[in-house]
Backbone as a ProteinNet text record, in pm:
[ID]
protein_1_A
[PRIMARY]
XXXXXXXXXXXXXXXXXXXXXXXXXXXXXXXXXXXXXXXXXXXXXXXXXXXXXXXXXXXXXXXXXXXXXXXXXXXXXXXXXXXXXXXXXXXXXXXXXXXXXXXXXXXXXXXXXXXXXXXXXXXXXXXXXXXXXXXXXXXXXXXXXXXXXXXXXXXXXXXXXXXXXXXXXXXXXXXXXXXXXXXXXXXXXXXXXXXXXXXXXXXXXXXXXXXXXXXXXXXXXXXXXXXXXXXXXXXXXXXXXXXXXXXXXXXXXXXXXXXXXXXXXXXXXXXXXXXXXXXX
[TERTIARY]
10357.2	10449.9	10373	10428.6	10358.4	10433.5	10342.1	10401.3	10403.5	10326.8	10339.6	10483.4	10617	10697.2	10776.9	10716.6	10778.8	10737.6	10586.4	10505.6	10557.9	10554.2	10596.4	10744.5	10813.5	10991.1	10971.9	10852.2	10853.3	10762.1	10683	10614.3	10664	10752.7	10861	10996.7	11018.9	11169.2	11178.7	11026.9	10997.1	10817.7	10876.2	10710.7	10656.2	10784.8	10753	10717.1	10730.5	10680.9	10537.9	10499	10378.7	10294.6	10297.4	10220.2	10147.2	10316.7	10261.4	10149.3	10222.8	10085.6	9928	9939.6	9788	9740	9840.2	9741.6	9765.4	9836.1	9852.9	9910.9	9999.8	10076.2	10218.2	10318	10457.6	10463.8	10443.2	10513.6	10542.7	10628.4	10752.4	10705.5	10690.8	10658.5	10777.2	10731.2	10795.9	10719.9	10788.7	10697.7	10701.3	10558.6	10481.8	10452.4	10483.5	10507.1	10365.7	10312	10165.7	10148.6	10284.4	10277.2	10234.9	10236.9	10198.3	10042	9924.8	9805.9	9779.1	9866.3	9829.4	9744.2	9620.1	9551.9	9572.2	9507.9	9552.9	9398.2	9419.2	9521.7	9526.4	9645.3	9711.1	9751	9759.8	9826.4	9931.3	10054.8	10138.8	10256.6	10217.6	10315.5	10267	10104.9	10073.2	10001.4	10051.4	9978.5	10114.7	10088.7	10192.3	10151.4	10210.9	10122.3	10266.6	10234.9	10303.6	10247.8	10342.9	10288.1	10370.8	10313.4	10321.1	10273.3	10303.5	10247.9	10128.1	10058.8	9888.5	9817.6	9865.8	9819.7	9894.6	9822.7	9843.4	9803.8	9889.3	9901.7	9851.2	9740.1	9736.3	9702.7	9833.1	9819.4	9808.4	9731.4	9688.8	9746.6	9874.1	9819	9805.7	9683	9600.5	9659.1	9716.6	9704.8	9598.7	9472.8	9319.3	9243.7	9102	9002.1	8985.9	8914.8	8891	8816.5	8725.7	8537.7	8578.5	8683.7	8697.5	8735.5	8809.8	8866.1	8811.3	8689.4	8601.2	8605.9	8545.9	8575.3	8706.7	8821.5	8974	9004	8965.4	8994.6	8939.5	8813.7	8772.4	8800.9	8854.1	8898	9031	9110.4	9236.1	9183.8	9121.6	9051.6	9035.2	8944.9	8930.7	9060.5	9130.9	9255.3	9333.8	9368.2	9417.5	9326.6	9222.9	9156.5	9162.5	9220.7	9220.7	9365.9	9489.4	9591	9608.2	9553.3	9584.8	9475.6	9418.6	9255.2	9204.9	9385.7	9323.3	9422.4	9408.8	9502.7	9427.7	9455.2	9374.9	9425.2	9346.1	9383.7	9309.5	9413.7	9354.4	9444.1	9303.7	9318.6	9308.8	9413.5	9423.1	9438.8	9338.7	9356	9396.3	9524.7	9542.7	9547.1	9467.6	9430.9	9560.4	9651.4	9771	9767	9681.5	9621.5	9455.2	9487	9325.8	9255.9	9116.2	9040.4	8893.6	8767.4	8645.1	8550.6	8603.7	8562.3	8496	8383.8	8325.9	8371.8	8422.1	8484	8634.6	8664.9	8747.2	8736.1	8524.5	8502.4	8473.2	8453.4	8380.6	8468.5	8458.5	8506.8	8400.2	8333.8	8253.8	8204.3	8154.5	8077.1	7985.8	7822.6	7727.6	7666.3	7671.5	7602.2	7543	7377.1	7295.6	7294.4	7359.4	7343.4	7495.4	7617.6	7742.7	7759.1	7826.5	7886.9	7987.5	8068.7	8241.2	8306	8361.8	8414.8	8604	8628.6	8813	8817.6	8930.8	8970.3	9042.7	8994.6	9037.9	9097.4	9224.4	9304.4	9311.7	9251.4	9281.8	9381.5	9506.8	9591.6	9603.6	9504.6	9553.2	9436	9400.1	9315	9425.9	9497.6	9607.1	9643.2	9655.4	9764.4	9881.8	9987.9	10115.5	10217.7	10205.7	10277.1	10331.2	10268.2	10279.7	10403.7	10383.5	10461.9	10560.6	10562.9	10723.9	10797.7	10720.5	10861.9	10916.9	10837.2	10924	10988.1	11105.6	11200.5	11083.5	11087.4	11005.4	10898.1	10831.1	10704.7	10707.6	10854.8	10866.4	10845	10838.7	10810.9	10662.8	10569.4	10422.3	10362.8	10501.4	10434.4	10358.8	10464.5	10385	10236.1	10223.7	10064	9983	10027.8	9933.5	9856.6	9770.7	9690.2	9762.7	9798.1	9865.8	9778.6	9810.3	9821.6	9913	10009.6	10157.3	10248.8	10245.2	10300.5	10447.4	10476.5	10617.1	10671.8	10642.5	10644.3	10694.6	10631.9	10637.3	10745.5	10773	10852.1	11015.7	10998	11150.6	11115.6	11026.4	11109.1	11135.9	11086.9	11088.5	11285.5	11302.8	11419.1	11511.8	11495.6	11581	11595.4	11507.1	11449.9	11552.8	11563.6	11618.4	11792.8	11823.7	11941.6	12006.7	11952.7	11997.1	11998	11937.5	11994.8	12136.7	12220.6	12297	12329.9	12310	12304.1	12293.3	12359.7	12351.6	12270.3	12287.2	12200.1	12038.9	12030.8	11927.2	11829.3	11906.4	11887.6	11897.3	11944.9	11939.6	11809.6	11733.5	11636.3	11539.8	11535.1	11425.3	11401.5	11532.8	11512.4	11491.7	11535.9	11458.4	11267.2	11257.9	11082.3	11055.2	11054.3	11047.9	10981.4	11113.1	11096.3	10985.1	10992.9	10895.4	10773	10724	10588.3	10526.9	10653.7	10621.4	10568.5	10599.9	10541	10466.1	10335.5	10223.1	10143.8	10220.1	10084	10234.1	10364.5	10438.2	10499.5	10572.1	10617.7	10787.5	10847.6	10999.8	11076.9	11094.3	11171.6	11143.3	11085	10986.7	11128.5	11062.1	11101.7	11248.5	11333.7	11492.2	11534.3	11454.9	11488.1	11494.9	11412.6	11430.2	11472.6	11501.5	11592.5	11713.5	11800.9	11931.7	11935.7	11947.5	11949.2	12101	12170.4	12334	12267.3	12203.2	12155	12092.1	12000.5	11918.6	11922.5	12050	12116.4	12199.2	12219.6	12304.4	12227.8	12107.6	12020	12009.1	12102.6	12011	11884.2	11779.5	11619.4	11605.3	11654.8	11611.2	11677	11781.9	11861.8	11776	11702.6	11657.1	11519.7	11441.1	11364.3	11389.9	11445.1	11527.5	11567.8	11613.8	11631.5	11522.2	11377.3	11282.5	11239.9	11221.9	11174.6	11205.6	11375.7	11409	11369.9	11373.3	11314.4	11165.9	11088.8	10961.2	10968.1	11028	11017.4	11039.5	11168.1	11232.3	11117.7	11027.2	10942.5	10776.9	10754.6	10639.4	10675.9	10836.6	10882	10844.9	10880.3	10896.3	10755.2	10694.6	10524.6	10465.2	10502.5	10469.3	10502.5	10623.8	10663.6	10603.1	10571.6	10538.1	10358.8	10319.9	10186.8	10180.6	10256.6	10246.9	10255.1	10325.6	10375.4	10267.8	10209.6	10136	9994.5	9930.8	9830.2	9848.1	9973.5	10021.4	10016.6	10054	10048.4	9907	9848	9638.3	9655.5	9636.3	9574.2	9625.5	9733.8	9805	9726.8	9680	9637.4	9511.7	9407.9	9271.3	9193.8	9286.5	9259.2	9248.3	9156.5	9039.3	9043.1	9073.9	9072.9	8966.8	8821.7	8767.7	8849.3	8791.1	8826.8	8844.8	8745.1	8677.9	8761.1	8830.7	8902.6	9056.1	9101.4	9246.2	9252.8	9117.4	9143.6	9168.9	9076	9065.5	9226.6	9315	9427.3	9533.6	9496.2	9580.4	9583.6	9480.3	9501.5	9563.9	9624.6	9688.9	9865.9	9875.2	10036	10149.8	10215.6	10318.3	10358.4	10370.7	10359	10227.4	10127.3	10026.2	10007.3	10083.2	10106.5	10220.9	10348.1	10425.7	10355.2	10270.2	10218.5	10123.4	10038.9	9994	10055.9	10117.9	10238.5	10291.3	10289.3	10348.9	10259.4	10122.1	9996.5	9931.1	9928	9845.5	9881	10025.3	10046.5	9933.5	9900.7	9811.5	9629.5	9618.6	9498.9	9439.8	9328.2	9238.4	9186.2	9102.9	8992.5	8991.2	8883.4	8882.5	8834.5	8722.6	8708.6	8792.7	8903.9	9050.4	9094.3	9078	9133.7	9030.7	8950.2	8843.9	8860.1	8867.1	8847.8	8961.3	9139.4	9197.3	9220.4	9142.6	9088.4	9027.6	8922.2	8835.1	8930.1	8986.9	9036	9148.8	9210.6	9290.8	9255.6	9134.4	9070.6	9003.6	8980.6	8944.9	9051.2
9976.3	9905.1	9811.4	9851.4	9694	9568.2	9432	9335.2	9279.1	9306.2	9223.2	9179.8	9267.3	9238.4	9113.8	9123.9	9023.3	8869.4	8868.8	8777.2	8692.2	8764.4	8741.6	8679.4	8763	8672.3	8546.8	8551.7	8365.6	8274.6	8338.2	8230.6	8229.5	8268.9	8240	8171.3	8234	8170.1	7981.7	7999.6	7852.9	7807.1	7819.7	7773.8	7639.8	7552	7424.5	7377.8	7464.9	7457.8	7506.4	7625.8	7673.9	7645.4	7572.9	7450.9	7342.4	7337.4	7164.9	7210.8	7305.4	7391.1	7393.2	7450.9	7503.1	7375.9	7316.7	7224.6	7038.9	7051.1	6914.6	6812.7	6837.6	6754.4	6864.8	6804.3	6845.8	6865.3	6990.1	7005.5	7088.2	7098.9	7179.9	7330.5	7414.6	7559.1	7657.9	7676.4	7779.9	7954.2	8032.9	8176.5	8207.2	8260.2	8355.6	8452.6	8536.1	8657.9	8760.6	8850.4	8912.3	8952.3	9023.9	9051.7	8975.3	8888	8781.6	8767.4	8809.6	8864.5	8943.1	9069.4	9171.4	9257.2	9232.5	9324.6	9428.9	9572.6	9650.7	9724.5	9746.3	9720.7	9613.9	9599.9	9469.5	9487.7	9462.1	9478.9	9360.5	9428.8	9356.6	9314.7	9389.1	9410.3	9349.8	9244.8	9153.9	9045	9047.6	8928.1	8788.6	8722.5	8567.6	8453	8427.2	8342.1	8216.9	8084	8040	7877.3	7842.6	7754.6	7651.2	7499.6	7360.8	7335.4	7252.3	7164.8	7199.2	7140.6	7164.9	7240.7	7330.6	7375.6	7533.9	7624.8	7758.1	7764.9	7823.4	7870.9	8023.6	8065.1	8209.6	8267.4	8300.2	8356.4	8502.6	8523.4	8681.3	8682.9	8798.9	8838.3	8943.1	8899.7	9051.5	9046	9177.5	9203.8	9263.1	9267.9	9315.1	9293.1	9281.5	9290.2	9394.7	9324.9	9450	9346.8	9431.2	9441.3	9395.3	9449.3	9392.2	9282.9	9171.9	9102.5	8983.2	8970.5	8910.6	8901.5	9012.3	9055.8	9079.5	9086.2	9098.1	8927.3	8874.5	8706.3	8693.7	8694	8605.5	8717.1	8816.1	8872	8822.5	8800.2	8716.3	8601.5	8529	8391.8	8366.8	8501	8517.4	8532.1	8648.3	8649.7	8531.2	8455	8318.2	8211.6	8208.3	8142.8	8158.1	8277.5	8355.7	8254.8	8317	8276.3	8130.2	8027.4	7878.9	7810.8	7822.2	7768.3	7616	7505	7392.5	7349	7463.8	7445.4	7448	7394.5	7411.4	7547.4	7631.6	7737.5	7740.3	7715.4	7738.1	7866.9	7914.8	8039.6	8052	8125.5	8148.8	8300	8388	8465.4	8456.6	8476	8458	8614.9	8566.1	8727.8	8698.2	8810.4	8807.1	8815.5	8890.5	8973.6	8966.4	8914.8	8854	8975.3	8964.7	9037	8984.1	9101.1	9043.5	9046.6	9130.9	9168.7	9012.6	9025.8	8958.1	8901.4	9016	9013.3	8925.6	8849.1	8795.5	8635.7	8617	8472.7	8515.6	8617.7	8605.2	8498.2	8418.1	8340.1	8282.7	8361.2	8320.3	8454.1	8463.3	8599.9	8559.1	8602.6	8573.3	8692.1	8709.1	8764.3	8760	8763	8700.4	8504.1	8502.6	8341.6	8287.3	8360.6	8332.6	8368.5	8187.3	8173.8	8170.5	8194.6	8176	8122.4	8027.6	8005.7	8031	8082.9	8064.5	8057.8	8021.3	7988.1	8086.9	8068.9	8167.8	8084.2	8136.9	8078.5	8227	8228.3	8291.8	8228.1	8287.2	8271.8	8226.5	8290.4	8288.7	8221.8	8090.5	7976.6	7843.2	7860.6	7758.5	7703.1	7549.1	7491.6	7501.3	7504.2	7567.7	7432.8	7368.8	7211.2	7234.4	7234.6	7253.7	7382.5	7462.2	7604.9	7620	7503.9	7515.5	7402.3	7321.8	7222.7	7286	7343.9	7373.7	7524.2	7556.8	7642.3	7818.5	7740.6	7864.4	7940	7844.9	7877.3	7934.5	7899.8	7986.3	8101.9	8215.5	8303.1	8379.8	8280.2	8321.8	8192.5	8157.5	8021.4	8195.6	8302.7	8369.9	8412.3	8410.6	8491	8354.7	8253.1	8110.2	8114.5	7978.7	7939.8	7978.7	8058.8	8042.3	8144	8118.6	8202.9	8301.2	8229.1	8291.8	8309.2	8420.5	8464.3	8455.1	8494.1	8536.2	8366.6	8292.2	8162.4	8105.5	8101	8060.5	8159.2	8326.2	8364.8	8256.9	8259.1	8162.5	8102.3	7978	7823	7854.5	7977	7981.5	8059.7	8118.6	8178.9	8039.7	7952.5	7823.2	7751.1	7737.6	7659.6	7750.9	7867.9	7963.5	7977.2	7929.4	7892.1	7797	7654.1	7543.4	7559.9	7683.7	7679.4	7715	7602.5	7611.3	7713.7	7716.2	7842.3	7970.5	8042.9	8219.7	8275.5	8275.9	8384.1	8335	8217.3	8188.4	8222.6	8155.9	8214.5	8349.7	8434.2	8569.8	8655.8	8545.3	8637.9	8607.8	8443.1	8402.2	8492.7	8514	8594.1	8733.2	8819.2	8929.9	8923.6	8806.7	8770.4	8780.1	8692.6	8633.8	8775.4	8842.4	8970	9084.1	9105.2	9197.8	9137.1	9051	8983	8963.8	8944.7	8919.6	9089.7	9189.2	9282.7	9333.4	9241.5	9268.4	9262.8	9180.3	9179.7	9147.3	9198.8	9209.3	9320.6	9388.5	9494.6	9492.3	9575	9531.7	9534	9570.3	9489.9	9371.3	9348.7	9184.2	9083.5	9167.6	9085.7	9129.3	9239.6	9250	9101.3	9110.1	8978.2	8875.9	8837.7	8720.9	8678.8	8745.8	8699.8	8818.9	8746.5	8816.4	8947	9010.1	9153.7	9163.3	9086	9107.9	9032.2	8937.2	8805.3	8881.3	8939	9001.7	9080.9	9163.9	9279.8	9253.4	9120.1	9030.4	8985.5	9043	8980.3	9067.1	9028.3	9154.3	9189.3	9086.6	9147.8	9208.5	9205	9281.4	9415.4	9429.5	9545.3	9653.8	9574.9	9610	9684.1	9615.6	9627.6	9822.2	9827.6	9901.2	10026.3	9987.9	10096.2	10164.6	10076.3	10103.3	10218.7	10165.9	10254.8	10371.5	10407.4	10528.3	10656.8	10556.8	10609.3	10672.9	10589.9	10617.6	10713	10741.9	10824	10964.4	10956.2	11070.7	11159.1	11041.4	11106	11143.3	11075.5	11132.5	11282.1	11270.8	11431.8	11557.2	11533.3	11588.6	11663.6	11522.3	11564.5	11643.9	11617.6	11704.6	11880.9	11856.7	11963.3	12028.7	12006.4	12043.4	12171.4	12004.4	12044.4	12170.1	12145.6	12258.4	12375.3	12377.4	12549.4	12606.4	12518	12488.3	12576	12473.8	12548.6	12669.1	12676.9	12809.2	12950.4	12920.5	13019.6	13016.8	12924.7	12963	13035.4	13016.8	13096.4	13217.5	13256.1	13421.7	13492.1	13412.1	13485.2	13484	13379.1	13365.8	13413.5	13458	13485.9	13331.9	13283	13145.4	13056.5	12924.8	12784	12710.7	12656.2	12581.1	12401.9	12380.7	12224.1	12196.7	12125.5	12030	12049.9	12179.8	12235.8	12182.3	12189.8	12203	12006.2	11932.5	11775.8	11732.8	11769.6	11735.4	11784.7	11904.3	11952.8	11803.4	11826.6	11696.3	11540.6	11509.5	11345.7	11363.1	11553.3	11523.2	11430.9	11368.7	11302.1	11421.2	11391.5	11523	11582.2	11466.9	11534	11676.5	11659.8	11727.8	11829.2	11822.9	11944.4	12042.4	12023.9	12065.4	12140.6	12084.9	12160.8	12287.6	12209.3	12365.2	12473.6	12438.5	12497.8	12600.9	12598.4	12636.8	12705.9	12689.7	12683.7	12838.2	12821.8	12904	13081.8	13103.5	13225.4	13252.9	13206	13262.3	13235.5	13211.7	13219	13326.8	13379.6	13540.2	13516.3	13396.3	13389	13221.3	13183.8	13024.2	12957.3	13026.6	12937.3	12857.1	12945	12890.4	12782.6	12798.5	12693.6	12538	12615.2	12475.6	12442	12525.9	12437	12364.2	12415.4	12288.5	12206	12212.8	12078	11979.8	12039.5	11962.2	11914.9	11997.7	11931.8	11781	11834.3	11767.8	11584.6	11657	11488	11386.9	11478.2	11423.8	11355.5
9998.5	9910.4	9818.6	9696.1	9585.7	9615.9	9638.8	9656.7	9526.5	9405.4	9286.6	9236.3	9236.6	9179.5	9280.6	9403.5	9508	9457.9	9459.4	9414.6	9311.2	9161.2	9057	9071.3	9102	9121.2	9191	9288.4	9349.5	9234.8	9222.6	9071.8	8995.5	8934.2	8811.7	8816	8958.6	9005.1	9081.7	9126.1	9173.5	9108.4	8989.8	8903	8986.2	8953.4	8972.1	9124.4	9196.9	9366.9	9369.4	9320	9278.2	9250.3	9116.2	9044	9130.4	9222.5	9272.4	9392.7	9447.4	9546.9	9500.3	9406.8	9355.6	9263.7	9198.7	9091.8	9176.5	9260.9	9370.3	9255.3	9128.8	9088.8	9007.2	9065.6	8978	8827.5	8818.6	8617	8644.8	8556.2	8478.4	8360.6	8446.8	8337.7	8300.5	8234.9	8166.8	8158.4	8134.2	8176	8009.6	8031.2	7898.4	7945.7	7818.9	7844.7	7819.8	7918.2	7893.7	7739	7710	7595.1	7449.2	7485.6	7378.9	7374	7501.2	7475.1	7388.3	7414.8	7277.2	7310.2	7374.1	7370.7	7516.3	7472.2	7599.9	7667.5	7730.5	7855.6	7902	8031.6	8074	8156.6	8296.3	8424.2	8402.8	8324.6	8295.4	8468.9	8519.3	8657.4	8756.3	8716.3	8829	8768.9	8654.9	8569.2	8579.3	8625.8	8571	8522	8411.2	8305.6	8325.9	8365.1	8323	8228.8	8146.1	8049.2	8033	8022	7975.7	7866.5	7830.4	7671.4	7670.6	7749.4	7776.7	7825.4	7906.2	7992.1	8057.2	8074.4	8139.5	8267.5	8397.8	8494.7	8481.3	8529.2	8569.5	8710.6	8758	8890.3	8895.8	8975.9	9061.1	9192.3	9264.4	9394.6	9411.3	9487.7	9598.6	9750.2	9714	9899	9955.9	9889.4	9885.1	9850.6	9879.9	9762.7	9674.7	9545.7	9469.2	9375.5	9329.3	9305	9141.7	9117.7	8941.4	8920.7	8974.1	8995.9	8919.3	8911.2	8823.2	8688.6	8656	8524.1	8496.2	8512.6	8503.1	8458.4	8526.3	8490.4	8423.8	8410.2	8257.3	8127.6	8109.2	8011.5	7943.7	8073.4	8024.6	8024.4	8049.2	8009.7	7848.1	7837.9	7655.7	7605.2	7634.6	7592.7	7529.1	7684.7	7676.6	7552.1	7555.9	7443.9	7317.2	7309.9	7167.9	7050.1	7222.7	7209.5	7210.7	7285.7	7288.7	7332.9	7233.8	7224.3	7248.3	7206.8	7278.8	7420.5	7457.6	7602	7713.4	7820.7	7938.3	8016.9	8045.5	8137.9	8296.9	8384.8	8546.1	8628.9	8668.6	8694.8	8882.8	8933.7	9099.7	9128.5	9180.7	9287.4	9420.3	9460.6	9582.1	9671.7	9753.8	9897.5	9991.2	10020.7	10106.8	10189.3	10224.8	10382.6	10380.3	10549.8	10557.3	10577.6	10611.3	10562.4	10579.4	10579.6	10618.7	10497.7	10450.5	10271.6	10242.7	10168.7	10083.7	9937.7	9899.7	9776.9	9773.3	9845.2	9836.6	9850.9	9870.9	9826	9699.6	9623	9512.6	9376.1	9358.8	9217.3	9089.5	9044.1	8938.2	8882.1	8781	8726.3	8668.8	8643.3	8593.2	8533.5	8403.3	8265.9	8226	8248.4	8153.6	8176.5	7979.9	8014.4	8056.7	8090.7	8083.9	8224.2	8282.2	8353.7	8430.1	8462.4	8464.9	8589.4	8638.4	8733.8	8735.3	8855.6	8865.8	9031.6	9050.1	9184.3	9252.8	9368.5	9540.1	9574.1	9675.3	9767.3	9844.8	9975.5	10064.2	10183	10133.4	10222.4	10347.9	10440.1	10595.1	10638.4	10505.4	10528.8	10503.1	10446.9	10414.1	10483.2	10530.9	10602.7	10559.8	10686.8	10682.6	10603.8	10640.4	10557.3	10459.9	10334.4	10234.6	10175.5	10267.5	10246.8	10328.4	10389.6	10497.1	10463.8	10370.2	10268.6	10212.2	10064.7	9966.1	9984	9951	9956.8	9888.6	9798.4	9713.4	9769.2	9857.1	9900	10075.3	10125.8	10255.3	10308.5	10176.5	10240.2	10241.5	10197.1	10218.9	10379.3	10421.5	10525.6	10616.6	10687.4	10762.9	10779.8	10636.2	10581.9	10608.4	10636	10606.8	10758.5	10772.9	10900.5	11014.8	11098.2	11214.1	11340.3	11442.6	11520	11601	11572.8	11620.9	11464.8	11410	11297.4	11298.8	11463.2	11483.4	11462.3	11544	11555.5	11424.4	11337.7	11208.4	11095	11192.8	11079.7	11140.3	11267.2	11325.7	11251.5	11222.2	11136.2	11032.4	10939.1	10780.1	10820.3	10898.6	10914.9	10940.6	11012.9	11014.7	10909.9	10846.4	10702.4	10607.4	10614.2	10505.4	10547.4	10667.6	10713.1	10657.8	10627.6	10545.6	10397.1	10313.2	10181	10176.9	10052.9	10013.9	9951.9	9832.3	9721.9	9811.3	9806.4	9882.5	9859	9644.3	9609.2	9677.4	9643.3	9664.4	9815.7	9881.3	10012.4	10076.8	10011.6	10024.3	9963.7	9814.4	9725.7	9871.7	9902.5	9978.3	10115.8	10166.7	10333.3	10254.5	10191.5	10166	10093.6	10026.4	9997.1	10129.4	10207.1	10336.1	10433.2	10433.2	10490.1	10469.9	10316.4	10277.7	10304	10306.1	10276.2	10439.9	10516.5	10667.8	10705.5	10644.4	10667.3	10692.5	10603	10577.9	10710.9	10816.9	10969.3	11031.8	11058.3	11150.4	11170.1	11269.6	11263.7	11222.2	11212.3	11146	11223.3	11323.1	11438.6	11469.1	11460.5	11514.8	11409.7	11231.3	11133.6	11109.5	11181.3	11200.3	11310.6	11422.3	11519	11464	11327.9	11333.1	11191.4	11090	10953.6	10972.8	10903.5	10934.6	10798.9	10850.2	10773.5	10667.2	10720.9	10639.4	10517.6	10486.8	10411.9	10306.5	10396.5	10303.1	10213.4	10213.4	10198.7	10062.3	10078	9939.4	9862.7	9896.9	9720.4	9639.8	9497.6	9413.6	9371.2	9435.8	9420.2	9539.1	9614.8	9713.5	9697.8	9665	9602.2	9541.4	9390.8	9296.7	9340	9444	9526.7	9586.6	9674.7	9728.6	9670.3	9489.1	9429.8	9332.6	9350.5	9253.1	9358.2	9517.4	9626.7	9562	9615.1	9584.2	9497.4	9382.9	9257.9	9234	9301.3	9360.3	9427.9	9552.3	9637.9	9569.6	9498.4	9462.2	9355.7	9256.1	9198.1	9249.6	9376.4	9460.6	9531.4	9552.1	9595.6	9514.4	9378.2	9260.2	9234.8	9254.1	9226.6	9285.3	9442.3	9540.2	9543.9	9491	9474.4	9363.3	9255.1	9160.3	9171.3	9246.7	9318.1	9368.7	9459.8	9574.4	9491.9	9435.6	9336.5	9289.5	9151.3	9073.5	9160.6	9244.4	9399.6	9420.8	9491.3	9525.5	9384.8	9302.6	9197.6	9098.4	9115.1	9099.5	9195.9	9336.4	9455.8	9410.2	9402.9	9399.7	9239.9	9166	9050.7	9033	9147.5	9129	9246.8	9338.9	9482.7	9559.2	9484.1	9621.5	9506.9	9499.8	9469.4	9524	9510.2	9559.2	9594.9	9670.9	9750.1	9640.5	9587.2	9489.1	9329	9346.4	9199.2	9213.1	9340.5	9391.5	9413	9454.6	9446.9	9325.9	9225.8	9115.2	9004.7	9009.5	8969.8	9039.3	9167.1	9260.1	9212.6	9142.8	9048.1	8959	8897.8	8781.1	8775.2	8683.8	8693	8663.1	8698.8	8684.6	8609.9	8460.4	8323.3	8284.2	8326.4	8319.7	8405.1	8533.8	8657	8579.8	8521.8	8486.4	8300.3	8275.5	8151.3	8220.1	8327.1	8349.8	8418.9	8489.9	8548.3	8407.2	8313.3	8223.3	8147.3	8109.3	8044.8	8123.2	8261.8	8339.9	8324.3	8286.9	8240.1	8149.4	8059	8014	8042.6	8148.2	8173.9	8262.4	8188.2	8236.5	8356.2	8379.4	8462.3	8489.9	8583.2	8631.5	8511	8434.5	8329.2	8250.6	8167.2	8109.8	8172.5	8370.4	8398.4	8377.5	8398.1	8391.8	8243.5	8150.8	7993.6	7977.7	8039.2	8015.6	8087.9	8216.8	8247.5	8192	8203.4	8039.7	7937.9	7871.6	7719.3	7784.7	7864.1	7970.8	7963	7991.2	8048.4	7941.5	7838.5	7702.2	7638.4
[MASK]
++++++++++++++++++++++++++++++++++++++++++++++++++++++++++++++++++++++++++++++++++++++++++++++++++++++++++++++++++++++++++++++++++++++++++++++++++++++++++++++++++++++++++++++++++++++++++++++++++++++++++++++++++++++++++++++++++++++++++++++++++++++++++++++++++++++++++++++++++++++++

């Protein structure tokens, strides 16, 4: 499961809890939009930019390491400079799931003569305090310092009992839920947030129906695949490994062209050249 869109709805929906987390004083943001970078590409679906008079918020979450992560920040760094050149920009990678990886102290990049520093927050180094006050921030308390996960999903479930607001309390116990995922099992996390609650959020809804959608088009693909395989083999006799992996990264738009394409191919070569042109 992608957690970015989980992530993102809590940094936008509770900026001002966020902020006070990572920058240790209260302001008031507002969300900017990736698009206003301009330049592409853009991991627009895990980028959150949020902005003050003075100053830019740029949060990352990882539920992993990953080796680019470096160079990914200080590009939007430039970006950001391009765009609001006398603004202050502070930048947070946060790791969701712990981990032994190296790459998840890494915060600086060195170029030659260019330096760069941005900030790590590995999660399941955090004291829990902080993330079992504020409302917004309850449902990453599980992933925080603990030893007893379960322990801590009960108080965030009591804590999520006293919101007023429904909707609200319904986006939070479904965050809550998904995120407790990450190192609990789901019975564990059925025992202990109420599932009717959860069920009444429309992000969690929305959640729910992106799945589907997903699913229905990993079927599709699959299916597509399979045919596609199956009807080389019957016209080429033998498919090497290495021919049939490489057909297998295609996206489905491109399975369904050859699917269509391969009638006319004599021999493996044909297939290999629109591979080739394919990939060009």
């Amino acid at each position: 499961m992608s957690y970015d869109n989980i992530c993102k709805f809590l940094a936008e929906s509770f900026s001002t809890e966020v902020a006070t987390w990572l920058l240790g004083e209260r302001i008031s943001l507002f969300k900017l939009e990736p698009t206003e970078l301009s330049v592409e590409p853009i991991r627009a679906d895990s980028l959150i930019l949020l902005e003050a008079e003075d100053l830019i918020l740029h949060v990352e979450f990882q539920t992993g390491p990953d080796a680019e992560m470096p160079l990914r920040m200080l590009d939007y760094r430039v970006r950001l400079l391009r765009r609001s050149p006398q603004k202050v920009v502070r930048q947070f990678v946060i790791y969701l799931r712990k981990t032994t990886s190296l790459l998840v102290y890494q915060t600086r990049l060195e170029l030659e003569a260019l330096q760069y520093e941005f900030n790590v927050v590995r999660l399941w180094e955090q004291t829990l305090d902080p993330l079992l006050v504020s409302p917004g921030l309850l449902p990453f308390a599980v992933l925080g310092q603990t030893s007893d996960p379960e322990a801590i999903l009960t108080q965030v479930a009591q804590r999520l009992s006293t919101i007023e607001n429904r909707t609200e309390q319904s986006n939070l116990m479904a965050a809550s839920g998904i995120l407790a995922g990450l190192i609990l099992d789901q019975e564990t996390i059925k025992q202990k947030l109420r599932q009717e609650i959860m069920r009444e959020s429309p992000f969690y809804q929305a959640i729910l129906t992106e799945g589907r959608q997903e699913g229905r088009q990993e079927g599709r693909q699959e299916g597509v695949l399979s045919l596609v395989l199956r009807s080389l083999t019957r016209k080429f006799k033998h498919i090497s490994s290495e021919l049939e992996a490489q057909i297998s990264q295609l996206p489905l738009p491109a399975l369904e062209n050859l699917g269509e394409d391969m009638v006319d191919f004599n021999n493996l070569d044909d297939l290999l050249n629109w591979l080739a042109t394919y990939q060009r």
